[in-house]
Short mmCIF file of C-alpha atoms in Angstrom, two decimals:
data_model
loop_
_atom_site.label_atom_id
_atom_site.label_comp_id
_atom_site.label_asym_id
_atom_site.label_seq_id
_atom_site.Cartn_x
_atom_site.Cartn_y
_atom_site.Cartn_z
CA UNK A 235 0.00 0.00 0.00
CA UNK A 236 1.16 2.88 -0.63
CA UNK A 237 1.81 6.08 1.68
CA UNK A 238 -1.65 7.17 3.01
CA UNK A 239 -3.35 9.17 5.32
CA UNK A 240 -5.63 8.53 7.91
CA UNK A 241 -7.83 10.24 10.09
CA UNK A 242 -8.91 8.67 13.39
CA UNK A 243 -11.99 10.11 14.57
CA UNK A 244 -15.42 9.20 17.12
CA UNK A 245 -18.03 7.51 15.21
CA UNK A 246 -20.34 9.67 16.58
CA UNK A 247 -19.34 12.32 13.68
CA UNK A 248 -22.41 14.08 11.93
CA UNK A 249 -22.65 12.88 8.26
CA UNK A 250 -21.53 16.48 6.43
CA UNK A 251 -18.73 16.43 9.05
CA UNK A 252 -17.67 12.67 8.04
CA UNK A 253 -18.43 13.70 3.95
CA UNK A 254 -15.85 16.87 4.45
CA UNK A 255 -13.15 14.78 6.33
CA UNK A 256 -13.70 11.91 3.58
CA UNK A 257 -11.62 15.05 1.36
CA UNK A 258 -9.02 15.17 3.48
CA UNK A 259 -8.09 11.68 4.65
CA UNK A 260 -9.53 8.84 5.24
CA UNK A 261 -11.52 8.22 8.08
CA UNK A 262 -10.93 5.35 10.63
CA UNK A 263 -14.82 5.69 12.59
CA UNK A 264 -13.92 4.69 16.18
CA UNK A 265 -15.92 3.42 19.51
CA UNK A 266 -15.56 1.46 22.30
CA UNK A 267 -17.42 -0.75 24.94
CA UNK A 268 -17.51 -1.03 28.56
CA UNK A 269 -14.14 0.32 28.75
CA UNK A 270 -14.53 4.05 29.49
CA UNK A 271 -17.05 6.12 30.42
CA UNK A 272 -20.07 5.72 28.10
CA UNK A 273 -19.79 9.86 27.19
CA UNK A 274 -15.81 8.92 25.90
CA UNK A 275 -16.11 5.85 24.64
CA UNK A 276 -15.40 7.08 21.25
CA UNK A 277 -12.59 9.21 22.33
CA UNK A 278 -9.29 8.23 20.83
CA UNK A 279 -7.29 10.65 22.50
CA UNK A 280 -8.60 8.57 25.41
CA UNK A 281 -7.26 5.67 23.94
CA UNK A 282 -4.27 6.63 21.98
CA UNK A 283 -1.17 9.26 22.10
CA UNK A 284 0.39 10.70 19.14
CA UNK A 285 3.47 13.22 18.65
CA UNK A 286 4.87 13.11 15.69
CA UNK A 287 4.72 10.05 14.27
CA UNK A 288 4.56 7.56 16.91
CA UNK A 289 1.62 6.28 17.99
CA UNK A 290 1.26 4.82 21.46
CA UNK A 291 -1.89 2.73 22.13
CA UNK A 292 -3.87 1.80 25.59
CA UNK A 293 -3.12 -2.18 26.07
CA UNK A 294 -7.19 -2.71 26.10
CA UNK A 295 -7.78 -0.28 22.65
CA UNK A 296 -10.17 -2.79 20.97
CA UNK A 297 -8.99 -5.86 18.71
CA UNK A 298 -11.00 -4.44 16.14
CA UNK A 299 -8.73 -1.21 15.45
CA UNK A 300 -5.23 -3.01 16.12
CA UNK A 301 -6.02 -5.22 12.76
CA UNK A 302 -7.08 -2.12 10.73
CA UNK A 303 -3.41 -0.20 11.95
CA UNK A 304 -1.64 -3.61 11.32
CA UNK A 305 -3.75 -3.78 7.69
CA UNK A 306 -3.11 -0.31 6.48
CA UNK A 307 0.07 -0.08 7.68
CA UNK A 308 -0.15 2.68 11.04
CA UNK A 309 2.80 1.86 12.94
CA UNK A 310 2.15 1.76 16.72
CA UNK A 311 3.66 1.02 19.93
CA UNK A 312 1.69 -0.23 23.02
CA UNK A 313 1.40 1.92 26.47
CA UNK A 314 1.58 0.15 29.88
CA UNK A 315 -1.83 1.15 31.29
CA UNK A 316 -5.25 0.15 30.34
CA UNK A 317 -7.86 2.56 30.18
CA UNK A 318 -10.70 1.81 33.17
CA UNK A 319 -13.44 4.07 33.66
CA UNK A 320 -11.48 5.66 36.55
CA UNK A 321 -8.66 5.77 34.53
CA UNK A 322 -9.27 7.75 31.46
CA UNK A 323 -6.37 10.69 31.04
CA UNK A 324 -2.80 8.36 31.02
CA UNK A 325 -2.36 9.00 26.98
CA UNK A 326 -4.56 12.59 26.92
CA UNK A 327 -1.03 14.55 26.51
CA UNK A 328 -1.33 17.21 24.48
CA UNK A 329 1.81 17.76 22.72
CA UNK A 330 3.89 19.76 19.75
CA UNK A 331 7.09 20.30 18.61
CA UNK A 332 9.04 21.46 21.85
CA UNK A 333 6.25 21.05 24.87
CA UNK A 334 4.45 18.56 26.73
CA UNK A 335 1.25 19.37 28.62
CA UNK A 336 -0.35 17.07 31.16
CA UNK A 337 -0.83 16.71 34.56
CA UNK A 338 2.27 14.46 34.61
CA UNK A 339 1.02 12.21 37.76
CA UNK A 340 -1.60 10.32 35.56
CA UNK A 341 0.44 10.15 32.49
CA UNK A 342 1.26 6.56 31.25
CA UNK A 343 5.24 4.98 31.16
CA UNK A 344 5.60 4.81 27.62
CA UNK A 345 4.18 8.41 26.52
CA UNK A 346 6.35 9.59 29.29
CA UNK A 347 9.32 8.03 28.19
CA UNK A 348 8.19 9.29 24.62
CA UNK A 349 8.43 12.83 25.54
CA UNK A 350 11.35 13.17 27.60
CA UNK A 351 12.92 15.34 25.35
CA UNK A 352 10.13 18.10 25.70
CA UNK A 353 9.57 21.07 28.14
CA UNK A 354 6.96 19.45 29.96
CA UNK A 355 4.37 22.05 31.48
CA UNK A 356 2.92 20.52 34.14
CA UNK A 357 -1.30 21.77 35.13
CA UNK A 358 -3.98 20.42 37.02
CA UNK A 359 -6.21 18.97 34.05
CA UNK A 360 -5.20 16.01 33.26
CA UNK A 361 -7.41 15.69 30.08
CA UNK A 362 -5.18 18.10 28.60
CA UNK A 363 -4.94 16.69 24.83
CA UNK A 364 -9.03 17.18 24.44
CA UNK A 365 -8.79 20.62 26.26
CA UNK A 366 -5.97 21.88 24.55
CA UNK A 367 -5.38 22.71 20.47
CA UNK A 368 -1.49 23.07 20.43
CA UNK A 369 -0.17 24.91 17.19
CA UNK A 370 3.78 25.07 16.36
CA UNK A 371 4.04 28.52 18.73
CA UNK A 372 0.96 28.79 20.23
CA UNK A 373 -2.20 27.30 21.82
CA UNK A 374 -5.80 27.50 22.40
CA UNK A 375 -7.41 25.80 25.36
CA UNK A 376 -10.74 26.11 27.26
CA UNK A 377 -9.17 24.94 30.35
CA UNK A 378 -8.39 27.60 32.99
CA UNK A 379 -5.57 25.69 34.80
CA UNK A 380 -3.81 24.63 30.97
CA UNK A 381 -4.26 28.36 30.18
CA UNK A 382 -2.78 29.39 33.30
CA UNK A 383 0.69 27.21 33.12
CA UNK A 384 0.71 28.25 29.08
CA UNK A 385 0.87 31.39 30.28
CA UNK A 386 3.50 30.89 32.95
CA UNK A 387 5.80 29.11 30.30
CA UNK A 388 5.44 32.27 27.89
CA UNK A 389 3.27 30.96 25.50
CA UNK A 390 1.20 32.68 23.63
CA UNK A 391 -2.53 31.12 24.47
CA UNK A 392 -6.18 31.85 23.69
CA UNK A 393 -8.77 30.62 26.43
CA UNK A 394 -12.16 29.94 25.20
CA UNK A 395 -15.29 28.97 26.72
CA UNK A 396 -16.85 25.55 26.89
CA UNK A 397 -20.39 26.70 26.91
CA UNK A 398 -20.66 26.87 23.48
CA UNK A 399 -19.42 23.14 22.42
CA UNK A 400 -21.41 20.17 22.65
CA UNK A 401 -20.52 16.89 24.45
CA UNK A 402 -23.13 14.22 24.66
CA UNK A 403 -23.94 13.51 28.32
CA UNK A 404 -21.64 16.69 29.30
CA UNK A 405 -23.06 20.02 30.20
CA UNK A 406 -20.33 21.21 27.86
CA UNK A 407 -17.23 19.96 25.70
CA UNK A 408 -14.06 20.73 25.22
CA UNK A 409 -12.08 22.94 22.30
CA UNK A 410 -9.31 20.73 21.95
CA UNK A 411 -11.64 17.60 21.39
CA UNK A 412 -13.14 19.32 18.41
CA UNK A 413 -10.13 19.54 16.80
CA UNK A 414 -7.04 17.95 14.60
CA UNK A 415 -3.89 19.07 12.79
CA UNK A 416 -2.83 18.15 9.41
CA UNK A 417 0.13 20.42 7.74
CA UNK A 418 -0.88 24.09 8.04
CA UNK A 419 -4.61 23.12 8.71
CA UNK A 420 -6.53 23.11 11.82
CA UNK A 421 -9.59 20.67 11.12
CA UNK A 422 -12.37 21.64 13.14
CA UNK A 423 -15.60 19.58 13.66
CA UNK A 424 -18.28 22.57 13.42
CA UNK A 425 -18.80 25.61 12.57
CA UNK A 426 -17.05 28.56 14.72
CA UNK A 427 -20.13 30.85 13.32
CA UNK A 428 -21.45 28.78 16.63
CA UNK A 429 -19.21 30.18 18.95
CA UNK A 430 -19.42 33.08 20.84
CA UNK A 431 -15.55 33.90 20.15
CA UNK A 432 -15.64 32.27 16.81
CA UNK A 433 -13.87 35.45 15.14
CA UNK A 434 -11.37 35.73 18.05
CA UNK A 435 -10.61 31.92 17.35
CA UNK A 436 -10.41 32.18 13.61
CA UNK A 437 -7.97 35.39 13.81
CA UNK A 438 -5.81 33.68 16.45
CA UNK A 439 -5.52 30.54 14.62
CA UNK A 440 -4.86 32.35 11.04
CA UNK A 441 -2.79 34.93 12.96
CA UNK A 442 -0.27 32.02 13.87
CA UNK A 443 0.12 30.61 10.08
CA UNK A 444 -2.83 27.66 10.00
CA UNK A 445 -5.84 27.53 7.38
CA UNK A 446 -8.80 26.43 8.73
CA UNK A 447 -11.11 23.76 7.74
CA UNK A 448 -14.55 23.80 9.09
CA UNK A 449 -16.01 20.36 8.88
CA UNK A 450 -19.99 21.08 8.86
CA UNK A 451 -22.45 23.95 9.20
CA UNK A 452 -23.35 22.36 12.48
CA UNK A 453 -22.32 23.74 16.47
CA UNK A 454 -19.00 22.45 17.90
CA UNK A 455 -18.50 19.41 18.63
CA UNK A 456 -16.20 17.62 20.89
CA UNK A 457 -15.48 14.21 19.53
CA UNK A 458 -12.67 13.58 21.99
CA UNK A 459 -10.22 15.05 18.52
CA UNK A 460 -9.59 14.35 15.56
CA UNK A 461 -6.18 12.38 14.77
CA UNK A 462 -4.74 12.22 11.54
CA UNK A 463 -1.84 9.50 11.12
CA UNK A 464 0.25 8.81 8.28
CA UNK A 465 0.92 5.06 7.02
CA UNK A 466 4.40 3.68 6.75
#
């Protein structure tokens, strides 16, 4: 097969969401069972950890996705902890070129061992990956405790609200969740017409050198990210 990319996302995706993703990569529709909570169970950055390209996988990721990776060729590695549902955060490390944010006392072995060579910020959330949209030299989060270290480590950060995205059986989602980079393009599911900072968000993102790609017409919503992964 030949070099391909893939985007891993929750298969809870709306339909003109999963039709405008189809253009960019494609998709890899993801779920779970009785593993995490029933609100994440289609959250791969619950399940999985990416920088770069290595891919780091909970032990107890279903069978299911392990044979698609092996069949289209997604190289991956596997973590030391299983996801429980009181254990949902060890690979949610939000990550880019040069930093590392988590709340480093949840994360798992492998991912730590991963990013040793990064400035790791250390904050209170430790679902930092889904609250947290890390560009090359900046960040976005709707996390007051992620924005807060950012901010402490001199970089340059947007907070947002969480009232205006969407997570089934949530009061409110996340901004990171809603989100994936690919190149120079942030991939968002939704519209940020929806949002009450949607221009702030679009100028800040644009502002830092990223196009943006709006998936659907639809509200934000957090679908625990959006990964996109590169065959061998």
């Amino acid at each position: 097969m030949k070099h391909k990319l893939f985007a891993i996302v929750n298969d809870i995706i709306l339909p003109e969401a999963l039709n405008t993703l189809e253009r960019i990569a494609t998709p890899i529709l993801f779920s779970s069972k009785d593993i995490a909570y029933p609100s994440l169970a289609g959250h791969i950055d619950v399940f999985l950890f990416q920088h770069n390209r290595s891919v780091i996988v909970a032990p107890n990721i279903p069978s299911h996705y392990l044979s698609l990776f092996d069949k289209y060729n997604i190289e991956y590695t596997f973590g030391k902890t299983p996801i429980t549902q009181n254990s949902c955060t060890p690979y949610n490390v939000a990550t880019n070129g040069s930093i590392a944010i988590h709340n480093f006392k949840h994360t798992d072995s492998v991912v730590m061992n991963n990013i040793k060579h990064l400035k790791h910020i250390n904050c209170t959330q430790a679902y930092s990956r889904c609250s947290t949209l890390l560009l090359e030299n900046a960040a976005i989060t709707s996390d007051k405790s992620i924005e807060k270290a950012l901010k402490q480590s001199n970089i340059n950060t947007l907070y947002v609200t969480q009232k205006d995205i969407i997570l089934p059986g949530h009061a409110m989602g996340c901004f990171g969740g809603c989100c994936g980079v690919v190149d120079n393009n942030v991939v968002i599911n939704g519209s940020l017409a929806h949002h009450s900072q949607g221009d702030d968000i679009r100028q800040f993102i644009t502002l830092n050198g990223y196009n943006i790609i709006e998936l659907s017409s639809t509200p934000l919503l957090d679908v625990g990210s959006i990964f996109f992964i590169n065959s061998k």
